Amino acid sequence: MTVACEYRPGLEGIPATQSSISYVDGQNGILEYRGINIEELAQSSTFIETAYLLIWGGLPTEDELEEFKHEIQFHRRLKYRIRDMMKCFPESGHPMDALQACAAALGLFYSRRALDDPAYIRAAVVRLLAKIPTMVAAFQLMRKGNDPIQPRDDLGYSANFLYMLTERVPDPLAAHIFDVCLTLHAEHTINASTFSAMVTASTLTDPYAVIASAVGTLAGPLHGGASEEVILMLEEIGSVANVEPYVDQCMERRSKIMGFGHRVYKVKDPRATILQRMAEQMFEQFGSDHYYDIAVKLEQVVADRMGSKGIYPNVDFYSGLVYRKLGIPTDLYTPVFAIARVAGWLAHWKEQLNENRIFRPTQIYTGTHSVPFVPLEKRHSAQDRDMYANLITP
Ligand code: ACO
């Protein structure tokens, strides 16, 4: 097969699909969902309304939104067998691994696969949006040795999640800020986890496998795992005075500074700007956090030293500080990201099904040909094997 274009590691800049779900202008720091600016959605929408917009393609009417919210509320509980399965998970396991296992397990319980039936699609969308937060909260309580608590019908999506997680009804400002965080993380074009969801979807497998594969991809430290790493990094830096030596050391070792840099954004990520504003609002209302002073100094030093390379804070830089103030444990930051991103993954799953062709890229082979098989008795060591192979390779 002939190669259509040059190879680019990480497929940088190579279109993998055509999509009308979201748009990023990395030079000017613009993000839009279905054409609506993220600033506007953060200001005026809710996460569930935004999820509807992403998945069904337009803003809902009042009745449509009510119905969607009601369906989600109705499906928030977990089957007792899923809870029993979770009881067998080791408490020391990472919550992203627990979430991936639970998302995949949904496929066992809802095994009918009818991808051309709109009712099936709707049910899968509702179930995944409804149950993923309950799974994250249940794992948190169970690993502490407690029983998970049931969702409360009088609480909205975000307030209910914080309630199930902390066993306390959250302050309305905290619930609102968390909801905005979900909106900001809901979708972001063809990033690694979305691409993974699309590849899985393209085989026409069930939506639970699609979401499980995306959760596994999001878990890595170069993707959704970075917000957790940011807090560990701020902990390691420890003080404002240590910021410059820390950055110097990273530059010397050529190691990455977590929460900075982006494949697409070459300016500050617009979501980081909104999250920083929300972090400040949280500190004003609920007390300051000295990690924020370290973060602000870090942003300034990185901008001075690496700004010319387009390295600025990404979405993960300030989100951890907001979650920390909300009392969310550090290793739940990525599962919280997953709760939000399920909306985007589902939107891409639906879009993929509309015009599906299985993903099957090509490769540039860099190996050799016609290598003789070396009999086992001649392979006493790796060196022998290579020598023998070299001797008789034409
Ligand atoms: N700290 C220091 N230098 C950086 C950083 C960083 N965080 N990010 C990029 N660079 C430098 C690289 O060292 C490289 O420099 P060089 O050209 O002199 O070798 C250059 O910028 C390009 O970096 P790449 O790693 O090639 O950029 P890529 O587009 O492949 O990676 C990524 C983007 C993975 C986000 C990268 O910036 C990174 O690892 N950041 C830290 C992890 C992180 O915060 N991830 C969250 C991303 S947002 C999200 O997924 C939700």
Short mmCIF file of C-alpha atoms and ligand atoms in Angstrom, two decimals:
data_model
loop_
_atom_site.label_atom_id
_atom_site.label_comp_id
_atom_site.label_asym_id
_atom_site.label_seq_id
_atom_site.Cartn_x
_atom_site.Cartn_y
_atom_site.Cartn_z
CA MET A 1 0.00 0.00 0.00
CA THR A 2 1.34 3.47 -0.81
CA VAL A 3 1.63 5.99 2.03
CA ALA A 4 -0.64 8.97 1.43
CA CYS A 5 1.27 11.51 3.52
CA GLU A 6 4.35 11.85 5.67
CA TYR A 7 4.45 10.12 9.04
CA ARG A 8 3.94 12.44 12.01
CA PRO A 9 4.50 11.06 15.51
CA GLY A 10 1.35 11.42 17.58
CA LEU A 11 -0.55 12.12 14.31
CA GLU A 12 0.07 15.80 15.00
CA GLY A 13 -2.04 17.95 12.72
CA ILE A 14 -3.50 14.99 10.80
CA PRO A 15 -7.32 15.07 10.61
CA ALA A 16 -8.79 11.79 11.90
CA THR A 17 -12.41 12.70 11.29
CA GLN A 18 -14.88 15.41 10.31
CA SER A 19 -16.82 16.68 13.31
CA SER A 20 -19.29 19.42 14.19
CA ILE A 21 -19.12 18.89 17.96
CA SER A 22 -16.42 21.31 19.13
CA TYR A 23 -13.83 23.70 17.77
CA VAL A 24 -10.47 24.84 19.13
CA ASP A 25 -8.41 27.79 17.89
CA GLY A 26 -5.11 27.15 19.63
CA GLN A 27 -3.45 30.40 18.51
CA ASN A 28 -6.17 32.64 19.88
CA GLY A 29 -7.32 30.52 22.84
CA ILE A 30 -10.87 29.90 21.60
CA LEU A 31 -13.00 26.86 22.42
CA GLU A 32 -16.56 26.37 21.20
CA TYR A 33 -19.08 23.57 21.76
CA ARG A 34 -21.47 23.32 18.79
CA GLY A 35 -20.41 26.87 17.90
CA ILE A 36 -21.08 28.38 21.35
CA ASN A 37 -18.13 29.96 23.13
CA ILE A 38 -17.00 28.13 26.27
CA GLU A 39 -17.03 31.40 28.28
CA GLU A 40 -20.71 31.79 27.52
CA LEU A 41 -21.54 28.21 28.43
CA ALA A 42 -19.55 28.47 31.68
CA GLN A 43 -21.47 31.62 32.52
CA SER A 44 -25.00 30.70 31.48
CA SER A 45 -25.40 26.94 31.06
CA THR A 46 -25.32 23.88 33.32
CA PHE A 47 -23.41 20.68 32.75
CA ILE A 48 -26.52 18.66 31.90
CA GLU A 49 -27.73 21.28 29.44
CA THR A 50 -24.23 21.36 27.90
CA ALA A 51 -24.18 17.56 27.69
CA TYR A 52 -27.51 17.70 25.85
CA LEU A 53 -26.11 20.32 23.48
CA LEU A 54 -23.03 18.21 22.73
CA ILE A 55 -24.81 14.89 22.35
CA TRP A 56 -28.03 15.89 20.57
CA GLY A 57 -26.55 18.77 18.59
CA GLY A 58 -28.55 21.77 19.87
CA LEU A 59 -29.68 23.47 23.07
CA PRO A 60 -32.76 21.79 24.58
CA THR A 61 -36.12 23.48 25.05
CA GLU A 62 -37.30 23.79 28.65
CA ASP A 63 -39.39 20.61 28.33
CA GLU A 64 -36.60 18.65 26.65
CA LEU A 65 -34.17 19.66 29.37
CA GLU A 66 -36.60 18.72 32.15
CA GLU A 67 -37.20 15.32 30.56
CA PHE A 68 -33.46 14.68 30.12
CA LYS A 69 -32.73 15.68 33.73
CA HIS A 70 -35.57 13.50 34.95
CA GLU A 71 -34.34 10.45 33.02
CA ILE A 72 -30.82 10.92 34.36
CA GLN A 73 -32.09 11.32 37.89
CA PHE A 74 -34.12 8.13 37.54
CA HIS A 75 -31.08 6.06 36.42
CA ARG A 76 -28.52 7.22 38.99
CA ARG A 77 -28.64 4.13 41.19
CA LEU A 78 -26.27 1.19 40.64
CA LYS A 79 -27.36 -2.42 40.48
CA TYR A 80 -26.45 -4.21 43.71
CA ARG A 81 -24.29 -6.64 41.71
CA ILE A 82 -22.12 -3.75 40.49
CA ARG A 83 -21.76 -2.63 44.11
CA ASP A 84 -20.89 -6.22 45.09
CA MET A 85 -18.30 -6.36 42.33
CA MET A 86 -16.80 -3.11 43.63
CA LYS A 87 -16.52 -4.56 47.13
CA CYS A 88 -13.93 -6.98 45.72
CA PHE A 89 -11.74 -4.16 44.37
CA PRO A 90 -8.58 -3.50 46.43
CA GLU A 91 -8.86 -0.22 48.38
CA SER A 92 -5.35 0.64 47.24
CA GLY A 93 -6.36 0.46 43.55
CA HIS A 94 -6.57 3.67 41.54
CA PRO A 95 -10.15 4.98 41.19
CA MET A 96 -9.64 5.30 37.41
CA ASP A 97 -9.05 1.55 37.20
CA ALA A 98 -12.17 0.98 39.30
CA LEU A 99 -14.16 3.28 37.02
CA GLN A 100 -12.91 1.59 33.88
CA ALA A 101 -13.92 -1.82 35.26
CA CYS A 102 -17.37 -0.55 36.32
CA ALA A 103 -18.04 1.17 32.98
CA ALA A 104 -17.13 -2.03 31.12
CA ALA A 105 -19.27 -4.09 33.53
CA LEU A 106 -22.37 -2.11 32.49
CA GLY A 107 -22.10 -3.96 29.17
CA LEU A 108 -22.78 -7.23 31.03
CA PHE A 109 -26.03 -5.91 32.43
CA TYR A 110 -27.25 -4.04 29.37
CA SER A 111 -26.06 -6.46 26.73
CA ARG A 112 -28.63 -5.84 24.02
CA ARG A 113 -26.78 -4.06 21.22
CA ALA A 114 -29.07 -2.16 18.87
CA LEU A 115 -26.98 0.68 17.50
CA ASP A 116 -29.61 1.60 14.91
CA ASP A 117 -32.37 2.00 17.52
CA PRO A 118 -32.72 5.60 18.80
CA ALA A 119 -34.29 4.32 22.04
CA TYR A 120 -31.21 2.15 22.69
CA ILE A 121 -28.89 5.12 22.00
CA ARG A 122 -30.92 7.36 24.34
CA ALA A 123 -30.92 4.75 27.11
CA ALA A 124 -27.16 4.25 26.86
CA VAL A 125 -26.51 8.01 26.95
CA VAL A 126 -28.73 8.45 30.00
CA ARG A 127 -27.34 5.43 31.84
CA LEU A 128 -23.72 6.46 31.35
CA LEU A 129 -24.27 10.08 32.33
CA ALA A 130 -26.33 8.97 35.33
CA LYS A 131 -24.25 6.11 36.69
CA ILE A 132 -20.62 7.19 36.22
CA PRO A 133 -20.78 9.79 39.07
CA THR A 134 -22.45 7.23 41.35
CA MET A 135 -19.65 4.76 40.59
CA VAL A 136 -16.93 7.29 41.42
CA ALA A 137 -18.60 8.29 44.70
CA ALA A 138 -19.36 4.66 45.66
CA PHE A 139 -15.74 3.59 45.18
CA GLN A 140 -14.57 6.48 47.34
CA LEU A 141 -16.86 5.50 50.25
CA MET A 142 -16.23 1.77 49.87
CA ARG A 143 -12.46 2.08 49.93
CA LYS A 144 -12.84 3.93 53.25
CA GLY A 145 -14.81 0.95 54.54
CA ASN A 146 -18.24 2.65 54.32
CA ASP A 147 -21.37 1.73 52.42
CA PRO A 148 -22.10 3.89 49.39
CA ILE A 149 -24.96 6.31 49.90
CA GLN A 150 -27.95 6.57 47.62
CA PRO A 151 -28.40 9.57 45.30
CA ARG A 152 -30.87 12.23 46.45
CA ASP A 153 -33.65 13.19 44.07
CA ASP A 154 -33.93 16.72 45.46
CA LEU A 155 -30.35 17.52 44.46
CA GLY A 156 -29.11 18.52 41.01
CA TYR A 157 -26.46 16.56 39.12
CA SER A 158 -23.39 18.24 40.63
CA ALA A 159 -24.75 18.81 44.14
CA ASN A 160 -25.82 15.17 44.26
CA PHE A 161 -22.36 13.95 43.23
CA LEU A 162 -20.66 16.04 45.93
CA TYR A 163 -23.24 14.79 48.43
CA MET A 164 -22.64 11.12 47.52
CA LEU A 165 -18.89 11.71 47.73
CA THR A 166 -18.63 13.68 50.97
CA GLU A 167 -21.89 12.62 52.69
CA ARG A 168 -22.76 16.33 53.11
CA VAL A 169 -25.04 18.54 51.04
CA PRO A 170 -22.60 21.03 49.48
CA ASP A 171 -22.73 24.79 49.75
CA PRO A 172 -24.61 26.13 46.66
CA LEU A 173 -21.53 28.06 45.48
CA ALA A 174 -19.38 24.92 45.73
CA ALA A 175 -21.99 22.91 43.76
CA HIS A 176 -22.21 25.66 41.13
CA ILE A 177 -18.43 25.89 40.72
CA PHE A 178 -18.17 22.11 40.43
CA ASP A 179 -20.88 22.15 37.77
CA VAL A 180 -18.93 24.78 35.79
CA CYS A 181 -15.82 22.55 36.08
CA LEU A 182 -17.81 19.72 34.49
CA THR A 183 -18.95 22.01 31.66
CA LEU A 184 -15.35 23.09 31.01
CA HIS A 185 -14.12 19.48 30.83
CA ALA A 186 -17.05 18.08 28.84
CA GLU A 187 -15.49 18.09 25.37
CA HIS A 188 -12.30 18.98 23.56
CA THR A 189 -12.15 17.80 19.92
CA ILE A 190 -10.01 14.78 19.02
CA ASN A 191 -7.82 14.35 22.08
CA ALA A 192 -6.32 10.95 23.01
CA SER A 193 -9.30 9.59 24.99
CA THR A 194 -11.86 10.80 22.43
CA PHE A 195 -9.83 9.24 19.64
CA SER A 196 -9.73 6.04 21.63
CA ALA A 197 -13.53 6.19 22.06
CA MET A 198 -13.97 6.75 18.32
CA VAL A 199 -11.70 3.86 17.34
CA THR A 200 -13.57 1.54 19.70
CA ALA A 201 -16.94 2.86 18.47
CA SER A 202 -15.92 2.27 14.86
CA THR A 203 -15.93 -1.50 15.46
CA LEU A 204 -19.65 -1.21 16.37
CA THR A 205 -19.06 -2.60 19.84
CA ASP A 206 -21.34 -1.55 22.71
CA PRO A 207 -21.21 1.98 24.20
CA TYR A 208 -19.98 0.70 27.57
CA ALA A 209 -16.84 -0.71 25.91
CA VAL A 210 -16.45 2.65 24.12
CA ILE A 211 -16.53 4.58 27.40
CA ALA A 212 -14.36 2.02 29.21
CA SER A 213 -11.62 2.35 26.60
CA ALA A 214 -11.80 6.15 26.78
CA VAL A 215 -11.55 6.04 30.60
CA GLY A 216 -8.41 3.91 30.32
CA THR A 217 -6.85 6.40 27.92
CA LEU A 218 -7.77 9.43 30.00
CA ALA A 219 -5.99 7.94 33.01
CA GLY A 220 -2.45 8.59 31.72
CA PRO A 221 -0.33 11.42 33.18
CA LEU A 222 0.08 13.10 29.79
CA HIS A 223 -3.70 13.44 29.50
CA GLY A 224 -6.34 13.57 32.27
CA GLY A 225 -3.93 12.32 34.92
CA ALA A 226 -2.07 15.64 34.83
CA SER A 227 -4.35 17.47 37.32
CA GLU A 228 -3.42 14.96 40.00
CA GLU A 229 0.26 15.36 39.07
CA VAL A 230 -0.06 19.15 39.35
CA ILE A 231 -1.02 18.95 43.03
CA LEU A 232 1.80 16.47 43.73
CA MET A 233 4.17 18.88 41.97
CA LEU A 234 2.94 21.91 44.00
CA GLU A 235 3.41 19.80 47.14
CA GLU A 236 6.98 19.01 46.04
CA ILE A 237 7.76 22.66 45.26
CA GLY A 238 6.46 23.55 48.73
CA SER A 239 7.02 27.32 48.70
CA VAL A 240 6.96 30.34 46.41
CA ALA A 241 10.72 30.75 46.97
CA ASN A 242 11.35 27.29 45.55
CA VAL A 243 9.51 27.90 42.26
CA GLU A 244 12.46 29.29 40.27
CA PRO A 245 14.93 26.58 41.37
CA TYR A 246 12.28 23.95 40.56
CA VAL A 247 11.73 25.28 37.03
CA ASP A 248 15.51 25.53 36.51
CA GLN A 249 15.89 21.93 37.56
CA CYS A 250 13.10 20.78 35.21
CA MET A 251 14.70 22.68 32.32
CA GLU A 252 18.08 21.19 33.09
CA ARG A 253 16.66 17.66 33.20
CA ARG A 254 14.33 18.37 30.29
CA SER A 255 11.42 17.09 32.37
CA LYS A 256 7.85 18.27 31.81
CA ILE A 257 6.15 20.69 34.16
CA MET A 258 2.71 19.25 34.80
CA GLY A 259 -0.33 21.29 33.80
CA PHE A 260 1.61 23.19 31.12
CA GLY A 261 1.78 22.79 27.38
CA HIS A 262 -0.78 21.54 24.91
CA ARG A 263 -0.70 19.99 21.47
CA VAL A 264 -3.17 22.59 20.17
CA TYR A 265 -3.07 25.66 22.46
CA LYS A 266 -0.04 27.87 22.05
CA VAL A 267 -1.50 30.46 24.46
CA LYS A 268 -3.14 30.03 27.88
CA ASP A 269 -5.97 27.49 27.63
CA PRO A 270 -9.26 29.45 27.92
CA ARG A 271 -10.49 26.84 30.38
CA ALA A 272 -7.48 27.52 32.63
CA THR A 273 -8.42 31.23 32.67
CA ILE A 274 -11.98 30.42 33.80
CA LEU A 275 -10.77 27.83 36.33
CA GLN A 276 -8.30 30.31 37.81
CA ARG A 277 -11.14 32.79 38.27
CA MET A 278 -13.23 30.12 39.98
CA ALA A 279 -10.34 29.08 42.21
CA GLU A 280 -10.07 32.71 43.35
CA GLN A 281 -13.83 32.79 44.03
CA MET A 282 -13.51 29.63 46.11
CA PHE A 283 -10.61 31.04 48.13
CA GLU A 284 -12.54 34.26 48.76
CA GLN A 285 -15.53 32.34 50.05
CA PHE A 286 -13.93 29.39 51.80
CA GLY A 287 -10.42 30.57 52.73
CA SER A 288 -7.11 30.76 50.89
CA ASP A 289 -4.73 27.99 49.87
CA HIS A 290 -0.98 28.59 49.85
CA TYR A 291 -0.65 26.23 46.87
CA TYR A 292 -2.41 28.89 44.84
CA ASP A 293 0.43 31.39 45.50
CA ILE A 294 2.92 28.76 44.33
CA ALA A 295 0.80 28.10 41.23
CA VAL A 296 0.59 31.78 40.28
CA LYS A 297 4.35 32.20 40.64
CA LEU A 298 4.92 29.01 38.64
CA GLU A 299 2.71 30.29 35.82
CA GLN A 300 4.71 33.52 35.73
CA VAL A 301 8.14 31.81 35.75
CA VAL A 302 7.12 29.26 33.09
CA ALA A 303 5.69 32.05 30.90
CA ASP A 304 8.98 34.00 31.21
CA ARG A 305 11.14 31.02 30.36
CA MET A 306 9.00 28.95 27.99
CA GLY A 307 6.34 31.34 26.72
CA SER A 308 8.24 31.77 23.45
CA LYS A 309 7.71 28.02 22.85
CA GLY A 310 3.97 28.40 23.45
CA ILE A 311 4.02 26.69 26.85
CA TYR A 312 1.23 28.04 29.06
CA PRO A 313 -1.18 26.54 31.62
CA ASN A 314 -3.61 23.96 30.28
CA VAL A 315 -6.99 22.92 31.75
CA ASP A 316 -5.35 20.69 34.34
CA PHE A 317 -3.28 23.41 35.97
CA TYR A 318 -5.96 25.14 38.05
CA SER A 319 -8.62 22.41 38.16
CA GLY A 320 -6.79 20.49 40.91
CA LEU A 321 -6.73 23.61 43.11
CA VAL A 322 -10.51 23.98 42.76
CA TYR A 323 -11.10 20.27 43.50
CA ARG A 324 -8.77 20.44 46.50
CA LYS A 325 -10.83 23.26 47.96
CA LEU A 326 -14.00 21.26 47.32
CA GLY A 327 -12.53 18.46 49.47
CA ILE A 328 -12.12 16.02 46.59
CA PRO A 329 -9.22 13.58 47.16
CA THR A 330 -6.32 14.02 44.74
CA ASP A 331 -6.69 10.65 43.05
CA LEU A 332 -10.32 11.43 42.19
CA TYR A 333 -9.43 14.42 40.00
CA THR A 334 -9.15 12.26 36.88
CA PRO A 335 -12.38 10.32 37.59
CA VAL A 336 -14.09 13.71 37.98
CA PHE A 337 -12.65 14.65 34.59
CA ALA A 338 -14.16 11.41 33.24
CA ILE A 339 -17.59 12.27 34.68
CA ALA A 340 -17.50 15.42 32.56
CA ARG A 341 -15.88 13.99 29.45
CA VAL A 342 -18.45 11.19 29.17
CA ALA A 343 -20.62 13.86 27.50
CA GLY A 344 -18.03 14.51 24.78
CA TRP A 345 -17.22 10.81 24.33
CA LEU A 346 -20.92 10.04 23.86
CA ALA A 347 -21.29 12.87 21.35
CA HIS A 348 -18.38 11.46 19.33
CA TRP A 349 -19.76 7.92 19.66
CA LYS A 350 -23.05 9.07 18.13
CA GLU A 351 -21.30 11.07 15.42
CA GLN A 352 -19.07 8.09 14.59
CA LEU A 353 -22.11 5.80 14.23
CA ASN A 354 -23.77 8.26 11.85
CA GLU A 355 -21.07 7.80 9.26
CA ASN A 356 -19.10 4.85 10.41
CA ARG A 357 -16.06 3.36 8.78
CA ILE A 358 -13.80 1.17 10.90
CA PHE A 359 -10.48 2.88 11.74
CA ARG A 360 -7.63 1.10 10.05
CA PRO A 361 -4.64 3.42 9.55
CA THR A 362 -1.50 2.31 7.84
CA GLN A 363 2.12 2.17 9.04
CA ILE A 364 5.62 2.60 7.74
CA TYR A 365 7.38 -0.69 8.30
CA THR A 366 10.89 -0.24 9.71
CA GLY A 367 11.77 -3.89 10.30
CA THR A 368 13.73 -6.31 8.14
CA HIS A 369 12.59 -8.98 5.69
CA SER A 370 13.45 -12.62 4.99
CA VAL A 371 15.02 -13.22 8.41
CA PRO A 372 15.81 -16.91 8.85
CA PHE A 373 14.28 -18.78 11.76
CA VAL A 374 17.09 -19.59 14.27
CA PRO A 375 16.54 -23.05 15.75
CA LEU A 376 16.08 -23.06 19.51
CA GLU A 377 19.21 -25.17 20.14
CA LYS A 378 21.33 -22.45 18.52
CA ARG A 379 19.81 -19.67 20.66
CA HIS A 380 21.91 -20.09 23.84
CA SER A 381 21.91 -16.36 24.46
CA ALA A 382 20.52 -13.24 22.84
CA GLN A 383 24.05 -12.56 21.52
CA ASP A 384 24.29 -16.04 19.88
CA ARG A 385 20.92 -15.57 18.31
CA ASP A 386 21.81 -12.19 16.85
CA MET A 387 25.21 -13.38 15.63
CA TYR A 388 23.68 -16.41 13.96
CA ALA A 389 20.93 -14.35 12.42
CA ASN A 390 23.46 -11.78 11.14
CA LEU A 391 25.71 -14.51 9.70
CA ILE A 392 23.06 -16.04 7.58
CA THR A 393 21.01 -12.97 6.76
CA PRO A 394 21.65 -12.23 3.08
N1 ACO B 1 7.01 21.42 30.52
C1 ACO B 1 8.16 21.68 29.91
N2 ACO B 1 8.36 21.63 28.57
C2 ACO B 1 7.30 21.29 27.83
C3 ACO B 1 6.05 21.00 28.39
C4 ACO B 1 5.92 21.09 29.79
N3 ACO B 1 4.78 20.82 30.40
N4 ACO B 1 5.20 20.68 27.42
C5 ACO B 1 5.87 20.75 26.28
N5 ACO B 1 7.16 21.11 26.53
C6 ACO B 1 8.23 21.30 25.54
C7 ACO B 1 8.83 19.95 25.17
O1 ACO B 1 9.91 19.62 26.01
C8 ACO B 1 9.25 20.21 23.74
O2 ACO B 1 10.43 20.98 23.75
P1 ACO B 1 11.56 20.77 22.63
O3 ACO B 1 10.90 21.10 21.33
O4 ACO B 1 12.64 21.71 23.02
O5 ACO B 1 11.95 19.32 22.72
C9 ACO B 1 8.13 21.10 23.19
O6 ACO B 1 7.63 21.80 24.33
C10 ACO B 1 7.01 20.32 22.54
O7 ACO B 1 6.55 19.36 23.48
P2 ACO B 1 5.88 17.98 23.10
O8 ACO B 1 5.91 17.07 24.28
O9 ACO B 1 6.49 17.47 21.84
O10 ACO B 1 4.41 18.45 22.80
P3 ACO B 1 3.18 17.51 22.57
O11 ACO B 1 2.24 18.29 21.77
O12 ACO B 1 3.60 16.17 22.07
O13 ACO B 1 2.63 17.26 24.05
C11 ACO B 1 1.56 17.56 26.10
C12 ACO B 1 1.59 17.97 24.63
C13 ACO B 1 1.53 16.03 26.24
C14 ACO B 1 0.28 18.11 26.74
C15 ACO B 1 2.81 18.15 26.80
O14 ACO B 1 2.77 19.56 26.74
C16 ACO B 1 2.96 17.66 28.23
O15 ACO B 1 3.49 16.56 28.45
N6 ACO B 1 2.49 18.47 29.24
C17 ACO B 1 2.54 18.08 30.62
C18 ACO B 1 1.41 17.09 30.94
C19 ACO B 1 0.06 17.78 30.95
O16 ACO B 1 -0.13 18.82 31.58
N7 ACO B 1 -0.91 17.13 30.31
C20 ACO B 1 -2.31 17.62 30.25
C21 ACO B 1 -2.64 18.09 28.87
S1 ACO B 1 -4.28 18.70 28.81
C22 ACO B 1 -5.20 17.33 28.73
O17 ACO B 1 -4.83 16.29 28.29
C23 ACO B 1 -6.53 17.40 29.30
#
